[in-house]
XYZ file of C-alpha atoms in Angstrom:
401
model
C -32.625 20.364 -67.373
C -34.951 17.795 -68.491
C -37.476 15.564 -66.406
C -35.541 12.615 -67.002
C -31.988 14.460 -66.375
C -32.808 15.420 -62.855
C -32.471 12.898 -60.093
C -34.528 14.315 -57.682
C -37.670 14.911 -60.004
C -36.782 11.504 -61.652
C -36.723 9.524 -57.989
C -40.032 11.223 -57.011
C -41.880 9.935 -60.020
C -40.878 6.644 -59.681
C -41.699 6.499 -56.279
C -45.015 8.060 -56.384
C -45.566 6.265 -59.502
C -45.248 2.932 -57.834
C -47.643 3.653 -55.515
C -50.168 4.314 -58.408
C -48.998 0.888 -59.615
C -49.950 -0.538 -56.471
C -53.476 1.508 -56.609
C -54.012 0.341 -59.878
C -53.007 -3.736 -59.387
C -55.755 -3.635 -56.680
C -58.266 -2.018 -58.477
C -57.347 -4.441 -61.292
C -57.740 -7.753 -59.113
C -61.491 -6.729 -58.193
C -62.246 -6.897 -62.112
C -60.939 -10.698 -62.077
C -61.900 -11.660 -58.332
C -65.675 -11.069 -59.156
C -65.280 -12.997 -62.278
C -64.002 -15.871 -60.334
C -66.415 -14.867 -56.705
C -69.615 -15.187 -59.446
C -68.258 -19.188 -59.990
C -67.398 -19.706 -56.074
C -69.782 -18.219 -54.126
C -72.677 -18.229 -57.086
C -72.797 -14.362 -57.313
C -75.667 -13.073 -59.609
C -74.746 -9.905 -61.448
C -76.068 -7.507 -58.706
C -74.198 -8.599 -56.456
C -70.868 -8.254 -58.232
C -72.485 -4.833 -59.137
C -72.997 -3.588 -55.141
C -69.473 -5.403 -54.460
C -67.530 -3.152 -57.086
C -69.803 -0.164 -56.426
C -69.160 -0.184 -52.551
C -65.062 -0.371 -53.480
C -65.993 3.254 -55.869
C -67.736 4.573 -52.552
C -64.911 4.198 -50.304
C -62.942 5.992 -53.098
C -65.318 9.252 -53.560
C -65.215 9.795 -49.204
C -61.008 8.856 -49.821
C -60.517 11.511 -52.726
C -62.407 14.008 -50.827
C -60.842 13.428 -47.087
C -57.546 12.994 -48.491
C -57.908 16.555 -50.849
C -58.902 18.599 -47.863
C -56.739 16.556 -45.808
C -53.365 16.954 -48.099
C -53.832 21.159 -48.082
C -53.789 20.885 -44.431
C -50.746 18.747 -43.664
C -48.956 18.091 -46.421
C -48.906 15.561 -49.434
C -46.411 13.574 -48.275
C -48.126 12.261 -44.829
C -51.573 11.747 -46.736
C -50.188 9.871 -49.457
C -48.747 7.568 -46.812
C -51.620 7.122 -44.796
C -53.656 6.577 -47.734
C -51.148 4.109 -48.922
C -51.145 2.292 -45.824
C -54.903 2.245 -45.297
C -55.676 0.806 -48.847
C -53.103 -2.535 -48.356
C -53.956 -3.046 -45.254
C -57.782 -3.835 -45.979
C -56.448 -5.589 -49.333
C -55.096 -8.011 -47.661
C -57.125 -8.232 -45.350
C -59.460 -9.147 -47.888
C -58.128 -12.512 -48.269
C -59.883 -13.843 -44.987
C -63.155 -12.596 -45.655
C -65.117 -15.825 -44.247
C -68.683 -14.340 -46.290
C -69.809 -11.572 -48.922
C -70.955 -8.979 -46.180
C -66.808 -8.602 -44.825
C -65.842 -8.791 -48.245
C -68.113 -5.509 -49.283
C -66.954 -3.753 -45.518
C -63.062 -4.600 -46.339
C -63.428 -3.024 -49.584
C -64.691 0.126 -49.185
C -62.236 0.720 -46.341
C -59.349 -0.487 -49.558
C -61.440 1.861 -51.617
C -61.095 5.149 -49.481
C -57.432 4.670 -49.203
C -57.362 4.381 -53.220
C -59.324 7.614 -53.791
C -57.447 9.588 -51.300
C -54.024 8.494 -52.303
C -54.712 9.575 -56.969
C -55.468 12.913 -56.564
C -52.905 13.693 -53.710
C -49.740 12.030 -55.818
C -50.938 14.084 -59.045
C -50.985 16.871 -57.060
C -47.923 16.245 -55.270
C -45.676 15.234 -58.543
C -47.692 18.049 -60.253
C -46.412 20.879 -58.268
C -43.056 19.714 -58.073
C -41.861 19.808 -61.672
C -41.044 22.824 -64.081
C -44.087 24.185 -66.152
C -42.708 22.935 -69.746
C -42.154 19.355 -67.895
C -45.677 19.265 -65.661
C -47.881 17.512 -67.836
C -45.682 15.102 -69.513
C -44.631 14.037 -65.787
C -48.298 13.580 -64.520
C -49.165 11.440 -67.569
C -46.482 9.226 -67.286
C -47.133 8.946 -63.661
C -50.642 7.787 -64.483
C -48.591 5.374 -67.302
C -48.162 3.478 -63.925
C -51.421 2.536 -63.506
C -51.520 0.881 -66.521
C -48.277 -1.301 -65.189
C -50.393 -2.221 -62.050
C -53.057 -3.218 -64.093
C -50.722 -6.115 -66.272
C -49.125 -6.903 -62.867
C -53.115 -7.536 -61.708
C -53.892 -9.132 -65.331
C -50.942 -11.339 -64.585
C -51.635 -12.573 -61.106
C -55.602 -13.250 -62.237
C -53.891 -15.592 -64.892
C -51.277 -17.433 -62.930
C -52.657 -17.247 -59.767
C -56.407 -17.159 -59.578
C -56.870 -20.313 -61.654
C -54.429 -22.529 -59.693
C -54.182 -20.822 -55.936
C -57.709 -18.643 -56.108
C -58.575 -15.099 -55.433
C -57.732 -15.227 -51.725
C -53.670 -15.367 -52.531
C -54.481 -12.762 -55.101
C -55.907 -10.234 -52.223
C -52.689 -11.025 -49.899
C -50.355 -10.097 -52.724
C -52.022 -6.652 -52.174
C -50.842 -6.219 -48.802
C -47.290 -5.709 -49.969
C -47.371 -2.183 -50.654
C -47.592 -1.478 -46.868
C -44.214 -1.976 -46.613
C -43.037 -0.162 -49.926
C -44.998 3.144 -47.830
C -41.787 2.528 -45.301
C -39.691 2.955 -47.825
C -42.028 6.560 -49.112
C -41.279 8.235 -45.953
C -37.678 8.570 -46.229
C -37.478 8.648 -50.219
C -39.999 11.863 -50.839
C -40.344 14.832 -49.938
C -43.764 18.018 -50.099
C -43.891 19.763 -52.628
C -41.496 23.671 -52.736
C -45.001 24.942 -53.353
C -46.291 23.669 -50.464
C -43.572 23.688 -48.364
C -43.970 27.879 -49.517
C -47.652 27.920 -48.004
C -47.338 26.299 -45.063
C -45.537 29.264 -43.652
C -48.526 31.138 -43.858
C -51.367 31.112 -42.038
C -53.737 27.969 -43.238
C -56.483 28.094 -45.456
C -59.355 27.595 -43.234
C -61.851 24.245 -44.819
C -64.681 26.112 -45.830
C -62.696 29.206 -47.126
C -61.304 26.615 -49.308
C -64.128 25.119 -50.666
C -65.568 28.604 -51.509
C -62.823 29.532 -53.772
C -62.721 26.292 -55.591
C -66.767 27.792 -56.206
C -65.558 31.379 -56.430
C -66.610 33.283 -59.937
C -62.730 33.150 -61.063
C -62.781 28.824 -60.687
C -66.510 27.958 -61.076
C -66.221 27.175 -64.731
C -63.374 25.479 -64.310
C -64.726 23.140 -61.233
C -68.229 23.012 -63.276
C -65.861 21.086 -66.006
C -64.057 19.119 -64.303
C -66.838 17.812 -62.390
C -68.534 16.880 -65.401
C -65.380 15.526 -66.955
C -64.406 13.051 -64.199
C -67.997 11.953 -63.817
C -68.064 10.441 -67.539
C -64.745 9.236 -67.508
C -65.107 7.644 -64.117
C -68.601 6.329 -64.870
C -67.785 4.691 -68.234
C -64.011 3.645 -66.872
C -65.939 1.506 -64.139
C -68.786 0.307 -66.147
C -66.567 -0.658 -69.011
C -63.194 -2.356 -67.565
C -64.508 -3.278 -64.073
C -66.766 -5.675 -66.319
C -64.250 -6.621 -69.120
C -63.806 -10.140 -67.808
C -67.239 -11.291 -66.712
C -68.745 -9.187 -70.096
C -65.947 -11.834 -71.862
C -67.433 -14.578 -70.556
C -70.900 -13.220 -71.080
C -69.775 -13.236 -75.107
C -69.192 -17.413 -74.741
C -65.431 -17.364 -73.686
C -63.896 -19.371 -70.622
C -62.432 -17.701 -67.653
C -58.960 -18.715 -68.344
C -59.068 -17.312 -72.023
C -61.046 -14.277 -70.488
C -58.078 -12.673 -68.448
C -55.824 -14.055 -71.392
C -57.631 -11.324 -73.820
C -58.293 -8.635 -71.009
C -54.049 -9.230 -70.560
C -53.546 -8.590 -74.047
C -56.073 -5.758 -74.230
C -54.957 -3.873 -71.099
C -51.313 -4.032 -72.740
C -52.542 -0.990 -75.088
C -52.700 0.957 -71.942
C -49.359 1.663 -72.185
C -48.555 3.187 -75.731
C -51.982 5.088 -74.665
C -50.085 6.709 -71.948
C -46.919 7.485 -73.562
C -48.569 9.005 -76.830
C -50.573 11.183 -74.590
C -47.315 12.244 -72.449
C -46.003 13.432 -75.658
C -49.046 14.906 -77.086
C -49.846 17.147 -74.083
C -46.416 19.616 -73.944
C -46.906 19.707 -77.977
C -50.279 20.138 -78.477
C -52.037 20.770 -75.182
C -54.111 19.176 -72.620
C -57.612 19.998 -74.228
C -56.381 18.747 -77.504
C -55.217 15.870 -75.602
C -58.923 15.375 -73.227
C -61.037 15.849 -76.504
C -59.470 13.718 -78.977
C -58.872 10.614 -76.637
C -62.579 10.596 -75.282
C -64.178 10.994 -78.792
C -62.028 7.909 -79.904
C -62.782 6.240 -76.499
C -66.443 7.081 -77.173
C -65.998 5.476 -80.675
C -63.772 2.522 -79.590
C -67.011 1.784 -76.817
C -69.713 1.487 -79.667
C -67.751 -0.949 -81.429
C -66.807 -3.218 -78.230
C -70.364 -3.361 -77.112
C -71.226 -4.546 -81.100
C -68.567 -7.089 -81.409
C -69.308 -10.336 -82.996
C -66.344 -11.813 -83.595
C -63.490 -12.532 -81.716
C -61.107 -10.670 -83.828
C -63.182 -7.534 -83.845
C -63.594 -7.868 -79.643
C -59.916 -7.530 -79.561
C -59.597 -4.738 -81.994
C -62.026 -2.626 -80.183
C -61.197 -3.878 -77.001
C -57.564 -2.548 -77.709
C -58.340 0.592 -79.392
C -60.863 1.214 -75.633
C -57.579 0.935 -73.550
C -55.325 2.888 -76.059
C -57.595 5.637 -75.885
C -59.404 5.818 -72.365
C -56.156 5.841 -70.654
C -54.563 7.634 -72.383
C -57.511 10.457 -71.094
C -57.200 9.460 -67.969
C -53.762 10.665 -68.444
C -54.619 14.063 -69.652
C -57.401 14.242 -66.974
C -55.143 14.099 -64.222
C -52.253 16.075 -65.848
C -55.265 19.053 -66.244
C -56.926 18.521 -63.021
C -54.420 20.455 -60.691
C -53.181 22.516 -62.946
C -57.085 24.917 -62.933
C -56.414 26.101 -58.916
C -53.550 27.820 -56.922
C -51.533 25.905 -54.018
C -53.824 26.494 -51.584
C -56.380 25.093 -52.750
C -55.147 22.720 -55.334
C -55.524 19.315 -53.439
C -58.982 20.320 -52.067
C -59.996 21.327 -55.500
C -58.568 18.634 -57.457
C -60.253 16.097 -54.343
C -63.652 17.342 -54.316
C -63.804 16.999 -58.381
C -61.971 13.337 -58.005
C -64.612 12.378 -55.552
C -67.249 13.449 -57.431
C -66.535 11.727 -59.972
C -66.408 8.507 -58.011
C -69.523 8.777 -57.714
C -69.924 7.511 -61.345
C -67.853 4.580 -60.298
C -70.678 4.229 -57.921
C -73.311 3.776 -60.213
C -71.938 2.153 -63.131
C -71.312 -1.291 -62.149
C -74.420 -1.356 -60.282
C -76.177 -0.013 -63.180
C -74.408 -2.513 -65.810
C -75.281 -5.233 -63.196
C -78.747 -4.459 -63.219
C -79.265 -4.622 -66.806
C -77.043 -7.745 -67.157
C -79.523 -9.348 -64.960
C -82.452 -8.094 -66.590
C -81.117 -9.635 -70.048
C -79.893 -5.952 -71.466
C -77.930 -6.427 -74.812
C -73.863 -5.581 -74.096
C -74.118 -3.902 -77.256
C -77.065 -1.466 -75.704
C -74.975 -1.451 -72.281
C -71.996 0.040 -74.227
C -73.953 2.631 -76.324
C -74.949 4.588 -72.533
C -70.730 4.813 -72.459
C -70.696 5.893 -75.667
C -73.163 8.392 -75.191
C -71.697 9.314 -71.761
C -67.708 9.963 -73.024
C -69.560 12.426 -75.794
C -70.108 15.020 -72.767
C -67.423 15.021 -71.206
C -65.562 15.426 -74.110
C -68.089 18.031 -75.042
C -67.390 19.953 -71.322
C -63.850 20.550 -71.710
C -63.964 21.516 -75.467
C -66.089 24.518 -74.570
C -65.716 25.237 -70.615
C -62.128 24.048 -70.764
C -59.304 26.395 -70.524
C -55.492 25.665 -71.904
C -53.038 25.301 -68.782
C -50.386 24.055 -71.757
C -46.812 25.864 -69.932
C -48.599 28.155 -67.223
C -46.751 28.711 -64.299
C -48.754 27.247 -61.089
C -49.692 29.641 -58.906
């Protein structure tokens, strides 16, 4: 029976995948609300550096918590929590009287965000048949892409006319979709399996995901999410201000990032398909050399032609590794383990998300060339592409175990 022909499987994508949609469409509105924050409250680029950075910290102590948390009691009540946490402090965000509550409110947002990705990959990973798993955790992560339009959307209708503070309370409405998550899904069999055994203690846990059988593997992934993470943040986190930085208004700004984050999508879906035929290191390597490629050419468009181009070809083909990143990620560790495993490499990787913005902020402000800027991503999604094409194993059709 296919993915699509079973309800159950079918209902559980769609619900965890609109709670990525939600992650996403938050995530999304920082990208335009510091683009409009830099206007209203005269924001240098530093400071919309620290403000995005401390929303990346909250997600690398989220993805970690939440990983440990999730092998402990469950997917199902973390991804809740998580869910609940991150909307809450979203729209909470909307009354932030100064730029101090602002940066508190969103690193509380972030940690729900980081804890809730890796626990629904995990989650939707484990409960789907082997020739179905990676096709089901890409199109999952297709979601995010959705949240981000929804986000792209909202910064052009609303942000102009209503400002950014309607934009953050539209972000409290997924509190009240996780009502609807506790009834509509269920752990994972897997899970569900372990749990009537005695639990992994934490630090026996952590040990194995080091262990000689899974360093290699937690060596690449570590690396992997750290590049794509770091250049991810640095790159789209800045699309809009970086747009504005190349002579266009704000209005027109989210216009193009709209049309450019609408690639996401086709990204997504030609990676879904790619993964089951080809594999998910075929997948991971490809995408990030052509996002590597697509990065050089952004950062050196003139023209506003050639900004679209590349800026189109960047979502196409980052996402669409994002995709394969998180379709890979669980599949490298064994039940017990897999949410702490595939946590502890998410939140490392956050820490990228960390330092990018800041980092791109920095050399904004200190007059660096966007073209220059772009070549460090470029040079950055080389490695990681690099890591899983020689410390990479195939998962393509293995049986979890």
């Amino acid at each position: 029976m296919s993915l699509l022909q079973n309800p159950k499987q079918r209902k559980l994508l769609f619900s965890a995948g609109l709670s990525w949609m939600f992650d996403a469409m938050d995530v999304g509105m920082i990208s335009f609300v510091v683009a409009a924050l830099a206007k209203e409250w005269g924001l240098g680029p530093e400071k919309i550096g620290y403000l995005t950075s401390i929303n990346s910290i909250g997600m690398a102590v989220g993805a970690a918590a939440a990983g440990i948390l999730a092998d402990r009691f469950g997917r199902k009540s973390v991804l809740l929590w998580t869910l609940l946490i991150f909307s809450l402090a979203s729209g909470l965000s909307a009354f932030a009287a100064g730029y101090a509550m602002l940066c508190v409110l969103r690193f509380i947002a972030g940690f729900g965000l980081g804890g809730e990705l890796p626990v629904a990959s995990t989650l939707v990973s484990e409960s789907m048949p082997a020739k179905e798993r990676g096709r089901a955790v890409v199109l999952l992560e297709s979601f995010w892409a959705v949240g981000w339009i929804v986000s792209a959307l909202i910064a052009y209708f609303v942000i102009p006319d209503y400002g950014w503070r309607v934009a953050f309370a539209i972000g409290a409405v997924p509190a009240l979709y996780a009502l609807y998550l506790r009834r509509a899904i269920d752990d994972s069999p897997r899970f569900a399996e372990i749990q009537k055994k005695a639990p992994v203690p934490l630090r026996s846990r952590i040990a194995t995901v080091w262990s000689g059988e899974y360093r290699r593997s937690t060596i690449m992934l570590w690396i992997l999410w750290f590049t794509v993470v770091f250049s991810y943040y640095g790159m789209f986190l800045w699309l809009p201000t970086v747009m504005v930085i190349k002579g266009f208004s704000l209005v027109r700004s989210f216009e193009y990032v709209l049309i450019m984050t609408l690639a996401q999508l086709p990204g997504y879906f030609t990676a879904a398909y790619f993964i089951e035929k080809f594999g998910r290191k075929f997948v991971l390597v490809i995408y990030l050399l052509l996002t590597a490629v697509s990065a050089a050419w952004f950062g050196n468009s003139n023209t506003e032609g050639m900004l679209m181009a590349a800026g189109i070809c960047l979502s196409f083909f980052n996402l669409g590794a994002w995709g394969g990143m998180y379709a890979y990620t669980p599949e490298l560790y064994p039940t017990a383990i897999r949410s702490t495993g595939a946590g502890l490499a998410t939140s490392f990787g956050r820490i990228g998300g960390i330092i990018a913005p800041t980092l791109v902020g920095v050399m904004v402000g200190n007059e660096v060339g966007i073209g220059s800027i772009f070549m460090i991503f470029f040079g950055t999604i080389i490695i990681g592409a690099l890591a899983v094409l020689f410390l990479g194993k195939e998962t393509k059709g293995m049986e979890l175990s």
